[in-house]
CSV table of C-alpha atoms in Angstrom, one decimal:
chain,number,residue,atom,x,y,z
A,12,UNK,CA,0.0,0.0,0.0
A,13,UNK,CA,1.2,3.1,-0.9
A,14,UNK,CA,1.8,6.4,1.4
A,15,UNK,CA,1.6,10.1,1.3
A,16,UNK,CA,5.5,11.0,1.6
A,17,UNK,CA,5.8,14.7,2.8
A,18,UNK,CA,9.5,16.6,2.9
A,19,UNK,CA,11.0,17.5,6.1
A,20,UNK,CA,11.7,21.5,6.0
A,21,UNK,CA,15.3,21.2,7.6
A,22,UNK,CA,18.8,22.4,6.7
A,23,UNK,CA,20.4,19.5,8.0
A,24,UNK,CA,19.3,15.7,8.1
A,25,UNK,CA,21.2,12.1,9.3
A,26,UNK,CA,22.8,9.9,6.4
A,27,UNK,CA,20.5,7.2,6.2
A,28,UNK,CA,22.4,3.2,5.9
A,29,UNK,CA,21.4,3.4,2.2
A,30,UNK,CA,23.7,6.9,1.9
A,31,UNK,CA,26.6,5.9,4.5
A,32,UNK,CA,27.7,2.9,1.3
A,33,UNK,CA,28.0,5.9,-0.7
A,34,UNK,CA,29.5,8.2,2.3
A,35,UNK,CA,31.9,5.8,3.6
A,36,UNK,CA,35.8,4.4,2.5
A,37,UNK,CA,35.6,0.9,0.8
A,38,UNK,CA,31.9,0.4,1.5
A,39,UNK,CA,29.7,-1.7,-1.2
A,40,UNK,CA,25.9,-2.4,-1.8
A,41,UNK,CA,26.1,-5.6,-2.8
A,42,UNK,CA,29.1,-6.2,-5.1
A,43,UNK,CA,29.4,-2.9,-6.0
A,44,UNK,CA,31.8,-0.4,-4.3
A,45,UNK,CA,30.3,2.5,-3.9
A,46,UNK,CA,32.5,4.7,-1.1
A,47,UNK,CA,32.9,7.8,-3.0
A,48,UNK,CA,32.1,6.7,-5.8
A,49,UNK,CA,31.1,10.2,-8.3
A,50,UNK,CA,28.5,10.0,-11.3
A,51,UNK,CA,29.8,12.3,-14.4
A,52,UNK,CA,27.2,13.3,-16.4
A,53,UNK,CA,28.0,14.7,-19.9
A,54,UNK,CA,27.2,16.6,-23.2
A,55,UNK,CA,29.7,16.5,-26.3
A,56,UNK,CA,28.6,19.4,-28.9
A,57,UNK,CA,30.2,21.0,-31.9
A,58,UNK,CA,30.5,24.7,-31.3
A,59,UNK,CA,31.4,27.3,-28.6
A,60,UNK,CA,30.4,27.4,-25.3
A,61,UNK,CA,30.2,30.6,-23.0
A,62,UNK,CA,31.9,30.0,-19.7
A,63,UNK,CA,30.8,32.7,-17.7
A,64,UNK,CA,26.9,31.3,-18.8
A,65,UNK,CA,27.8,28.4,-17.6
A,66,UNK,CA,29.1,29.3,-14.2
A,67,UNK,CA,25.7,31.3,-13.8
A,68,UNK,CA,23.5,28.4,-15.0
A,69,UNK,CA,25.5,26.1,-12.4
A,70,UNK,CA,25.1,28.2,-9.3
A,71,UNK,CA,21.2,28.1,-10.3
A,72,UNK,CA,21.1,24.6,-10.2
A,73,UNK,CA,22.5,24.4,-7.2
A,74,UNK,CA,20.4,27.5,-5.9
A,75,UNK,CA,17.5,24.7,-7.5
A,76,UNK,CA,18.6,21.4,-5.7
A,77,UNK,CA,19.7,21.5,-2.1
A,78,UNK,CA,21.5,18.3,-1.9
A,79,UNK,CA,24.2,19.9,-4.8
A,80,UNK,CA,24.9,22.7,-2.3
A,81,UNK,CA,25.3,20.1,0.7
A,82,UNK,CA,28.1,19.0,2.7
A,83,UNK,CA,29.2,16.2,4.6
A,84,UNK,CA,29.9,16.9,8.4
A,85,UNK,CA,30.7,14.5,10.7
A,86,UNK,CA,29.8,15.1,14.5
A,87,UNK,CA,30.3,12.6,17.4
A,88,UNK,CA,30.9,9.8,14.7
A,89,UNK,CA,27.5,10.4,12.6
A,90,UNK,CA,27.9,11.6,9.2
A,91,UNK,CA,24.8,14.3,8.3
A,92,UNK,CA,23.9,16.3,5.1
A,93,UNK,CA,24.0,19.8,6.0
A,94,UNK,CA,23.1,22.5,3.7
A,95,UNK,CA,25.5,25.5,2.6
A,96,UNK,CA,23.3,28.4,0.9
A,97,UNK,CA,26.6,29.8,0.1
A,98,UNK,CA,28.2,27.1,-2.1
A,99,UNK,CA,29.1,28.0,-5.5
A,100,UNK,CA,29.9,24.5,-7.8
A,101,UNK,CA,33.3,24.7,-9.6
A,102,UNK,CA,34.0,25.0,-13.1
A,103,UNK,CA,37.2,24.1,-14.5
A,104,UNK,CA,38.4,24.7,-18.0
A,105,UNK,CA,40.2,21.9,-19.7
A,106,UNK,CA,42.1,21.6,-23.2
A,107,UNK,CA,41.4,18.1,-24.4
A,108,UNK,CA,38.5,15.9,-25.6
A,109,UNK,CA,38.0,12.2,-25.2
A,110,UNK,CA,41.5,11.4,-23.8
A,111,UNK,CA,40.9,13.9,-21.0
A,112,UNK,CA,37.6,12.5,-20.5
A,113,UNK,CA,38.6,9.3,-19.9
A,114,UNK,CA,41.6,11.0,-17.6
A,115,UNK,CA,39.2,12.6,-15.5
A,116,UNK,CA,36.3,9.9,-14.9
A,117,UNK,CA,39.6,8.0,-14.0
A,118,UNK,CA,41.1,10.5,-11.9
A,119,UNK,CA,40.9,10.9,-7.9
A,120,UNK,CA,38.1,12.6,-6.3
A,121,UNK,CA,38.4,14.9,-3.6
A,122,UNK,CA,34.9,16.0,-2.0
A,123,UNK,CA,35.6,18.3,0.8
A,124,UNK,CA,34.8,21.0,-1.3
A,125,UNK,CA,31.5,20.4,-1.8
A,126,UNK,CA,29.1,17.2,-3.3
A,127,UNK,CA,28.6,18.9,-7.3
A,128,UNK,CA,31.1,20.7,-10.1
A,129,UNK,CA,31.8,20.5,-13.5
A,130,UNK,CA,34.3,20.4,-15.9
A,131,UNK,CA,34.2,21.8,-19.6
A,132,UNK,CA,36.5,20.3,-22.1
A,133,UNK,CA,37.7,22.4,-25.2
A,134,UNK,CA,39.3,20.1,-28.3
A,135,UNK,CA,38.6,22.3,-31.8
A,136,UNK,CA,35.3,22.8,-32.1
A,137,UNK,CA,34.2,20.2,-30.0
A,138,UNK,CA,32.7,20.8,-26.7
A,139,UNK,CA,32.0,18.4,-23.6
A,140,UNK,CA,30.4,19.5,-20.5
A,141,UNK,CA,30.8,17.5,-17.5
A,142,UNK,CA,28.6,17.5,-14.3
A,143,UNK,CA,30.4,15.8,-11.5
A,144,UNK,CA,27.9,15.0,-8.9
A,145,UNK,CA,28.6,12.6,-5.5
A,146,UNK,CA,26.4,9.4,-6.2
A,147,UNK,CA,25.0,9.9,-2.7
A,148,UNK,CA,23.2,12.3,-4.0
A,149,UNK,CA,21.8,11.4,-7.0
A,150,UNK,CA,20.9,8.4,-9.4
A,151,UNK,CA,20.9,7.8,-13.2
A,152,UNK,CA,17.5,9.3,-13.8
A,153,UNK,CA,17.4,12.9,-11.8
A,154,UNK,CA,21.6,12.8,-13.2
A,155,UNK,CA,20.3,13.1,-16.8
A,156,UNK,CA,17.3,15.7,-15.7
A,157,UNK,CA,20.0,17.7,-13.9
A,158,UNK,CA,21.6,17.7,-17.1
A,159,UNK,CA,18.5,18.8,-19.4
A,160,UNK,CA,17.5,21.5,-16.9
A,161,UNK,CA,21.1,22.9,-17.6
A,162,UNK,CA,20.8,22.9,-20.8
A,163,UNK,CA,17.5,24.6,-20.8
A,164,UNK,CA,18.8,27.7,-18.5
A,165,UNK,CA,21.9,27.6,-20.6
A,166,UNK,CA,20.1,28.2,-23.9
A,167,UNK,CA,17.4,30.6,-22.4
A,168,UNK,CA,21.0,32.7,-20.9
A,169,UNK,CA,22.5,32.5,-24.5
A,170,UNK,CA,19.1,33.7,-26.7
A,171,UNK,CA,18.7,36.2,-24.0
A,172,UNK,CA,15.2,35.1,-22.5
A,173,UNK,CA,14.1,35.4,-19.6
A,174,UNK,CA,15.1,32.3,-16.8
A,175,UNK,CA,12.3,32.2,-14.5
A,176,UNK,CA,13.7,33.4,-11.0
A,177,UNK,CA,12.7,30.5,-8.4
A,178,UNK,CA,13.0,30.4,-4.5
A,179,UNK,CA,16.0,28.4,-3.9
A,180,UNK,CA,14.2,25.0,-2.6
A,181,UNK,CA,15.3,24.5,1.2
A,182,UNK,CA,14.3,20.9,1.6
A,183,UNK,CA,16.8,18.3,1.8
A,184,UNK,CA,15.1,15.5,0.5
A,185,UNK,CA,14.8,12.2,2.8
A,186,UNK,CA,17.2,8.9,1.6
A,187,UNK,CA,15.4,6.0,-0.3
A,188,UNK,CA,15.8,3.7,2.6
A,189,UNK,CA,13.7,6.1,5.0
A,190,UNK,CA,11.2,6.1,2.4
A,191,UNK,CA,10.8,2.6,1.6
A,192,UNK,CA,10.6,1.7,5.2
A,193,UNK,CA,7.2,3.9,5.6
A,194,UNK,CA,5.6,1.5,2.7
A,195,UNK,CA,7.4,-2.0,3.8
A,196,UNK,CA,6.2,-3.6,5.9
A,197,UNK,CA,9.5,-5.7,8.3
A,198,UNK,CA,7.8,-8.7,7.4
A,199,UNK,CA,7.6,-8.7,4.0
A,200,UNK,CA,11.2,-7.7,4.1
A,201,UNK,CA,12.2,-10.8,7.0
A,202,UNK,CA,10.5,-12.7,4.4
A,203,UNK,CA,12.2,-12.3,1.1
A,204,UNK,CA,15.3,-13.0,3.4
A,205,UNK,CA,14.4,-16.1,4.5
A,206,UNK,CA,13.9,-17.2,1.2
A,207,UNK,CA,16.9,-16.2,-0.1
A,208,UNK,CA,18.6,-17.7,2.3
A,209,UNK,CA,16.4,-21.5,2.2
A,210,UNK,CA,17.0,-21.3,-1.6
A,211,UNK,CA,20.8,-20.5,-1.0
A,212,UNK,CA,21.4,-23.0,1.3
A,213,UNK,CA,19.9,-25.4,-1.2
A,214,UNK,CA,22.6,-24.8,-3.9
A,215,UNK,CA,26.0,-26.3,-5.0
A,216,UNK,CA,28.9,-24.8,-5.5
A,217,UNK,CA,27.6,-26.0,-9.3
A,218,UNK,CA,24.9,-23.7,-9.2
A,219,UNK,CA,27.1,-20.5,-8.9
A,220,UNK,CA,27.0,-18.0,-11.6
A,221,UNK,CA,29.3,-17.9,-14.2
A,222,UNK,CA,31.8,-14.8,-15.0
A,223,UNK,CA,34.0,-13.6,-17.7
A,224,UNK,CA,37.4,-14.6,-17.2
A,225,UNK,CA,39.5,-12.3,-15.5
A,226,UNK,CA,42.4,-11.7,-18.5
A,227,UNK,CA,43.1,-7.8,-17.0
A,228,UNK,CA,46.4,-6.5,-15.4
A,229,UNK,CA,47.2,-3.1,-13.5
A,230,UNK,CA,48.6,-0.2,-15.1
A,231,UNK,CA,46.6,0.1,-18.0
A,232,UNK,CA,48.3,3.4,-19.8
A,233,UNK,CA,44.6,4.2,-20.6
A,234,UNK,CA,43.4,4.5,-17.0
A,235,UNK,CA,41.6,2.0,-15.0
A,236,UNK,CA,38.3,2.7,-15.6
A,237,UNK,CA,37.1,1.6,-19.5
A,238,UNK,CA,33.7,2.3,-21.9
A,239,UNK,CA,33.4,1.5,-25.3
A,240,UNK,CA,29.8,2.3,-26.6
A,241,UNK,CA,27.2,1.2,-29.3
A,242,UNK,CA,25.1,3.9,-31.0
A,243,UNK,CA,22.6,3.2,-32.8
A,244,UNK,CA,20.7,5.3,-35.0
A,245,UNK,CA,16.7,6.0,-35.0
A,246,UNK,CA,16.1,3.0,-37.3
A,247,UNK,CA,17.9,0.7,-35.8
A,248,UNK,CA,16.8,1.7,-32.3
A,249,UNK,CA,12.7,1.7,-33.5
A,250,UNK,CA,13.3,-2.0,-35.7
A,251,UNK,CA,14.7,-3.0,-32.4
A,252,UNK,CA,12.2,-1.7,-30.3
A,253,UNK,CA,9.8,-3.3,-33.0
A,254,UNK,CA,11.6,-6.8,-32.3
A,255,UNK,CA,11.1,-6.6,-28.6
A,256,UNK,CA,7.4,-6.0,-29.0
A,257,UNK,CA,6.9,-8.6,-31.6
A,258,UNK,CA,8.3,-10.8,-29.2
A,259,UNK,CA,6.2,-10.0,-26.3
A,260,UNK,CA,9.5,-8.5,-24.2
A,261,UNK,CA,10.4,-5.5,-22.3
A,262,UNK,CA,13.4,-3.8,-24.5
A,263,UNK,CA,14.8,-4.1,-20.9
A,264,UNK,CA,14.9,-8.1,-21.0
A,265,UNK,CA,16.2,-8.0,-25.0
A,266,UNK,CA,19.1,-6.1,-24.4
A,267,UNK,CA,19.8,-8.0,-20.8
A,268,UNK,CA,19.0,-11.1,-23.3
A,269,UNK,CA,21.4,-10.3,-25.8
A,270,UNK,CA,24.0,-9.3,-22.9
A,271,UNK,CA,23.9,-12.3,-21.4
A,272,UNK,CA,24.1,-14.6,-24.7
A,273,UNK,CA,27.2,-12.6,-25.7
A,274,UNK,CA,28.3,-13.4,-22.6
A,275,UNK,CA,28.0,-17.0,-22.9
A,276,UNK,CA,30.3,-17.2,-25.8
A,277,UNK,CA,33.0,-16.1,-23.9
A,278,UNK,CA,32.1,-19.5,-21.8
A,279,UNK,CA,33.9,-22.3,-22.9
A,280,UNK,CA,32.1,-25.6,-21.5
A,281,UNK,CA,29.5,-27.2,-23.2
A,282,UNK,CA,26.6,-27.6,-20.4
A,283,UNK,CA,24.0,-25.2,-19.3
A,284,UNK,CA,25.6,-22.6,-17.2
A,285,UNK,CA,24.4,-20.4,-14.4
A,286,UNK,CA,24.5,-16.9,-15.2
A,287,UNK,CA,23.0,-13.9,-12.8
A,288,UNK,CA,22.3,-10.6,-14.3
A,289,UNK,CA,22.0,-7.7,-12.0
A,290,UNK,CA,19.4,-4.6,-12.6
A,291,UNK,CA,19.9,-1.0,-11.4
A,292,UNK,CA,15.8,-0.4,-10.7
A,293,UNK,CA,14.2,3.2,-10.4
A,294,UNK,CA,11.8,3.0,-7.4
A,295,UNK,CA,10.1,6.7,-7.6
A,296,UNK,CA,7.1,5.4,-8.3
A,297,UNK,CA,6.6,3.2,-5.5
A,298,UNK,CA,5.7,6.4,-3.8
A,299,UNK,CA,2.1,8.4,-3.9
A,300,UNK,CA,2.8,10.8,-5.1
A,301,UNK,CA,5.6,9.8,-7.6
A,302,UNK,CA,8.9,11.6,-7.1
A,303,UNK,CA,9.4,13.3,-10.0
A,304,UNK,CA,12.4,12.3,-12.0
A,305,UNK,CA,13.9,16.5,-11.7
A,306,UNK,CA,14.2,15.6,-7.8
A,307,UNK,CA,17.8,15.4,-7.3
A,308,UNK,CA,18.1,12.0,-4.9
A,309,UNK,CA,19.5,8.7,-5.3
A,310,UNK,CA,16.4,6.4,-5.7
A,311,UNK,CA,18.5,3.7,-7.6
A,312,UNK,CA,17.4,0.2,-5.9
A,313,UNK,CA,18.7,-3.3,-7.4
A,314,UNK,CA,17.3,-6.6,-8.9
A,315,UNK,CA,18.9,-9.9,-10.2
A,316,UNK,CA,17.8,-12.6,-12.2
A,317,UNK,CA,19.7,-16.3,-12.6
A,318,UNK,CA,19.4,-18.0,-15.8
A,319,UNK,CA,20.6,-21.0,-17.5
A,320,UNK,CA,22.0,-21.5,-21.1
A,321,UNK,CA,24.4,-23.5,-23.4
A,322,UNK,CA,26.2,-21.9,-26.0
A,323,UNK,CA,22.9,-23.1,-28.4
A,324,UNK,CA,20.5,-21.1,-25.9
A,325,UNK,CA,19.2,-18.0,-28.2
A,326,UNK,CA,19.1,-14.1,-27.1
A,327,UNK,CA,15.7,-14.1,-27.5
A,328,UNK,CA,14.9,-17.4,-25.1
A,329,UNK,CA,17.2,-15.6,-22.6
A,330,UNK,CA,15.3,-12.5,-22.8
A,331,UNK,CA,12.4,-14.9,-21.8
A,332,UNK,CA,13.4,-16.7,-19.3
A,333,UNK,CA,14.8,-12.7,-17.8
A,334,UNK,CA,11.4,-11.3,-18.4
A,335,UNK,CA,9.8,-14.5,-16.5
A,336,UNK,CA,12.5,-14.4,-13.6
A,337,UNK,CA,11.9,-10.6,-12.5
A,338,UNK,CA,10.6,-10.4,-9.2
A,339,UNK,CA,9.0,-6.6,-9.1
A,340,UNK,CA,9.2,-6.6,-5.1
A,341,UNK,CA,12.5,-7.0,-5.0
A,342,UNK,CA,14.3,-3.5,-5.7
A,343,UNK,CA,11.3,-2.1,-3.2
A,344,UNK,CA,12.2,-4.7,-0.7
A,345,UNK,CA,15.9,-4.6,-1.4
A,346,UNK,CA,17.2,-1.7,0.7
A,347,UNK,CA,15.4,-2.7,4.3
A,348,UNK,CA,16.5,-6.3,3.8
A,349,UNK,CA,20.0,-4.8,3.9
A,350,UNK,CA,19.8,-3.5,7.1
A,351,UNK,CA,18.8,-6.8,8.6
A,352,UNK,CA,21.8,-8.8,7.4
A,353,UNK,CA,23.8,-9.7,10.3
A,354,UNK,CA,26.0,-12.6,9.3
A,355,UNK,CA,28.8,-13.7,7.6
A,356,UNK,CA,26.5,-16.2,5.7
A,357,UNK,CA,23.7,-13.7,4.0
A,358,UNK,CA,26.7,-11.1,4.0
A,359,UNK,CA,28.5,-12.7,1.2
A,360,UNK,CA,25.1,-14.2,-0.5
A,361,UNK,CA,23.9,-10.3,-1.1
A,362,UNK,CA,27.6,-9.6,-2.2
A,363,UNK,CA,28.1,-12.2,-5.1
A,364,UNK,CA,28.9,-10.6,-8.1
A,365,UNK,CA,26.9,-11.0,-10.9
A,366,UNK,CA,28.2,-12.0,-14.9
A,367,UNK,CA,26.9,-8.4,-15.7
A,368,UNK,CA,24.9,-5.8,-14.4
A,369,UNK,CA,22.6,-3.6,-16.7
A,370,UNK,CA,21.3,-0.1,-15.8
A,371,UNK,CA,18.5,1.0,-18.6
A,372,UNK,CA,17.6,4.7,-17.6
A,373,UNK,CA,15.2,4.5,-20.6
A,374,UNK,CA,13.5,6.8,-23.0
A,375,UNK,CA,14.7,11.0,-22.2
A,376,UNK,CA,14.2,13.7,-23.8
A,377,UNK,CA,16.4,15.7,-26.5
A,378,UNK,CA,17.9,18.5,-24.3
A,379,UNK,CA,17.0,22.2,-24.6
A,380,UNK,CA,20.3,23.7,-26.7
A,381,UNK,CA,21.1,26.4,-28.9
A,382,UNK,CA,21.1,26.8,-32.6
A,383,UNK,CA,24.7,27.7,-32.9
A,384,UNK,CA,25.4,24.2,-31.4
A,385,UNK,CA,24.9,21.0,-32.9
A,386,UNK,CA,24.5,17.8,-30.8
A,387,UNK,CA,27.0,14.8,-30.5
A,388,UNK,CA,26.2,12.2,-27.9
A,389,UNK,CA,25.6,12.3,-24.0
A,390,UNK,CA,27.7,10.2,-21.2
A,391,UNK,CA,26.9,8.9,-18.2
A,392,UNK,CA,29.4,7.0,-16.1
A,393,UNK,CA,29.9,5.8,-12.2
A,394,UNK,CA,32.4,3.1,-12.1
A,395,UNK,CA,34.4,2.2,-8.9
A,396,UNK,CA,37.4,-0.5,-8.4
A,397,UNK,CA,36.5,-3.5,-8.3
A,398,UNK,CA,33.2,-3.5,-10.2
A,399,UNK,CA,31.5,-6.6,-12.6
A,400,UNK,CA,31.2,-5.3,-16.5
A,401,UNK,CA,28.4,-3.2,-16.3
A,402,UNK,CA,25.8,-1.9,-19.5
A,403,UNK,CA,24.5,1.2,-19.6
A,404,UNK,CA,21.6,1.7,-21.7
A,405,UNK,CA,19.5,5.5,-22.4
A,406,UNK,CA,17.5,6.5,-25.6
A,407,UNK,CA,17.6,10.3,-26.7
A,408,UNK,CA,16.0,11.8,-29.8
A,409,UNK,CA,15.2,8.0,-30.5
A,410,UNK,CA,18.7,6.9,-30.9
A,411,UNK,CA,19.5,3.9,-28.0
A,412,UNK,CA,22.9,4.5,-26.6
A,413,UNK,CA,24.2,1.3,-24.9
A,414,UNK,CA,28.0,1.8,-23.0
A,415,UNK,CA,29.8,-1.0,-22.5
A,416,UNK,CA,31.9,-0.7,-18.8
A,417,UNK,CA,34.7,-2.3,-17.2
A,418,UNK,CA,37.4,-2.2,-14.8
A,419,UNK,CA,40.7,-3.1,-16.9
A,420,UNK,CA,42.7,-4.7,-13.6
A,421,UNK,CA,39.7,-7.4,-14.0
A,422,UNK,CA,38.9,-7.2,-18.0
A,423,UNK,CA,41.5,-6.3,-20.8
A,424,UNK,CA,40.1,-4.3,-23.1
A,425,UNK,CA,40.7,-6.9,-26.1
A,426,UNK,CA,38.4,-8.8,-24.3
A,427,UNK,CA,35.7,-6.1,-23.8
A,428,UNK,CA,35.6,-5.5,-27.4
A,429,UNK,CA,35.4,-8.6,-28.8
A,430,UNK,CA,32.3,-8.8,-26.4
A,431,UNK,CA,30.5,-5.6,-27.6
A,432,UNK,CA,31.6,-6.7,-31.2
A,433,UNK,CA,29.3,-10.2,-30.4
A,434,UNK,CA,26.3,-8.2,-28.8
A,435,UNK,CA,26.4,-5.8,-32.1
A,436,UNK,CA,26.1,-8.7,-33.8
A,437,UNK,CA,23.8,-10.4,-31.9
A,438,UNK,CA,21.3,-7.3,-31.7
A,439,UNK,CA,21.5,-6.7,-35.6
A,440,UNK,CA,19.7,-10.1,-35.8
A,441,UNK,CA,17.3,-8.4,-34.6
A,442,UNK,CA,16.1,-6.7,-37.5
């Protein structure tokens, strides 16, 4: 059953257990480290941009969003969220283009001087501009609406119209965690535990899922941190969404399909093979109202699904068995089980990795931007050390952008392409 959530008018507010994985040093959810761990958010364009606009369209965003003007302040040993109506986000300037990208999603992250900054990259004509935002803070989906709403006050700056002068929002808004617990019940929660557990204790070492073989080494000259992408164009992206339908699947559960059958080429034995496939899962709408996608939070939950194929089983039968294994509770039930896990046992049963993890933000809008510029492609990236291949999926202007993600101490990057060259494939049998 679902609840009325109302804000709390405060200034300052606790880090919830959900935020303290993203707070803390070498913390995880799951398998995934997440201390520290910063979400860049990007635009490429062909044409100039005007610093100084941007500076001003950054400080209203944070004026807009009081978690990007937030700090973290530690009293007594507890970590809270206070916010600093004086914070103005950095901009820095830097001469490159996708080489410096790639240097600074890899490079260290200091957050003492605030939670939100950006970065805009000048190579020729091209143009990238980078939002740097704590993941504590926000998710996949308010990330690429933090991102259009720039782009709006940018362009409405640049043609000289007028930017509609709001009260700055003073509301931190509460954690996913508190917010779940007010429409899951403990029981439901204790539940889903147990049976995890009973079906856990029930498997052989057989049963565990499959991963890519590890093939990586340290000091990649590259950086650590790796994405190779697939763009397709509006055809492809509608004859594929045309597939999906045809076939009675989610586009979710085709690509997740597809992933997981290019996958299992990269598997040598013969038999059917466990595989688990882990799902980043919006949860704003488990809440009445909604919370809007433009509310900058983290409301990023997680799913799995285990499946079993050969190297005969199909991408389609996969996508199938993904669509059939998806337990819609589980990212709502997900963060409170968490909380109850005290032992060694369940501990390491949340924290297996999976083969691959997929996060599908979905369908957005084309952003808001000038005529002098012309658009090239967006980014979105949060990677930390340690992390399973990961693919990152978004459609904009029609055009499905899928990025490929890795961690090259685990994965060399000879092996990562010759997997995204088999799920290219594989989707372009598609249609």
């Amino acid at each position: 059953m679902k609840r009325l959530y109302v804000s709390c008018m405060t200034s300052r507010r606790r880090i919830s257990p959900f935020e303290s994985s993203f707070f803390g040093i070498g913390t995880t959810i799951g398998s995934v480290p997440t201390g520290g761990m910063p979400l860049f958010l990007g635009t490429t364009v062909h044409g100039e941009i005007d610093p100084e606009i941007l500076r001003t369209v950054l400080d209203e965003l944070a004026a807009a969003h009081p978690l990007l003007r937030s700090r973290v302040v530690t009293d007594d040993g507890v970590q809270y969220l206070v916010r600093d109506d004086e914070f103005r986000p950095r901009l820095d300037i830097v001469e490159g283009g996708e080489t410096e990208y790639l240097a600074l999603v890899n490079g260290p992250r200091d957050w003492s001087g605030g939670l939100f900054r950006a970065y805009l990259l000048r190579a020729g004509l091209r143009r990238q501009v980078v939002l740097v935002v704590h993941h504590g803070i926000a998710d996949g989906r308010s990330g690429f609406a933090l991102l259009g709403q720039m782009w709006r006050h940018y362009t409405a700056h640049s043609t000289g119209a007028v930017v509609a002068a709001a009260e700055p929002d003073q509301r931190l808004p509460e954690s996913m965690d508190v917010r779940l617990a007010q429409v899951v019940p403990v029981a439901e929660a204790e539940a889903w535990l147990a049976e995890i557990r009973a079906g856990a204790a029930a498997m052989s070492p057989e049963d565990a899922p499959r991963a890519l073989p590890r093939d990586g080494a340290d000091g990649d000259p590259l950086g650590r941190f790796a994405m190779q992408r697939i763009e397709l164009n509006a055809e492809e992206t509608a004859a594929l969404v045309t597939a999906a339908r045809a076939a009675g699947l989610s586009v979710n559960s085709v690509l997740t399909g597809a992933a997981l059958a290019a996958v299992r080429t990269r598997l040598p034995e013969a038999e059917a093979l466990p595989m688990f496939c882990g799902y980043s899962v919006d949860v704003r709408g488990e809440f009445d109202p909604p919370v809007p996608a433009h509310t900058m939070v983290n409301l990023a939950s997680g799913a799995g699904t285990l499946v079993r194929a050969t190297g005969a089983t199909g991408q389609l039968e996969l996508a199938h068995m993904v669509e059939s294994g998806l337990n819609r509770r589980e990212p709502v039930v997900f963060p409170i089980v968490a909380q109850l896990v005290n032992d060694e046992f369940t501990a390491a049963l949340l924290g297996a990795p999976p083969t691959i993890a997929i996060s599908n933000i979905g369908r957005l809008k084309p952003h808001s931007i000038p005529g002098h510029l012309s658009f090239v492609r967006d980014d979105i990236y949060a990677m930390g050390p340690g992390m399973p291949p990961k693919l990152t999926a978004f459609t904009i202007a029609g055009r499905l952008t899928l990025q490929l993600e890795y961690d090259t101490t685990l994965y060399s990057r000879s092996q990562m392409e010759k997997l995204r060259l088999t799920l290219v494939e594989l989707l372009r049998t598609l249609w």
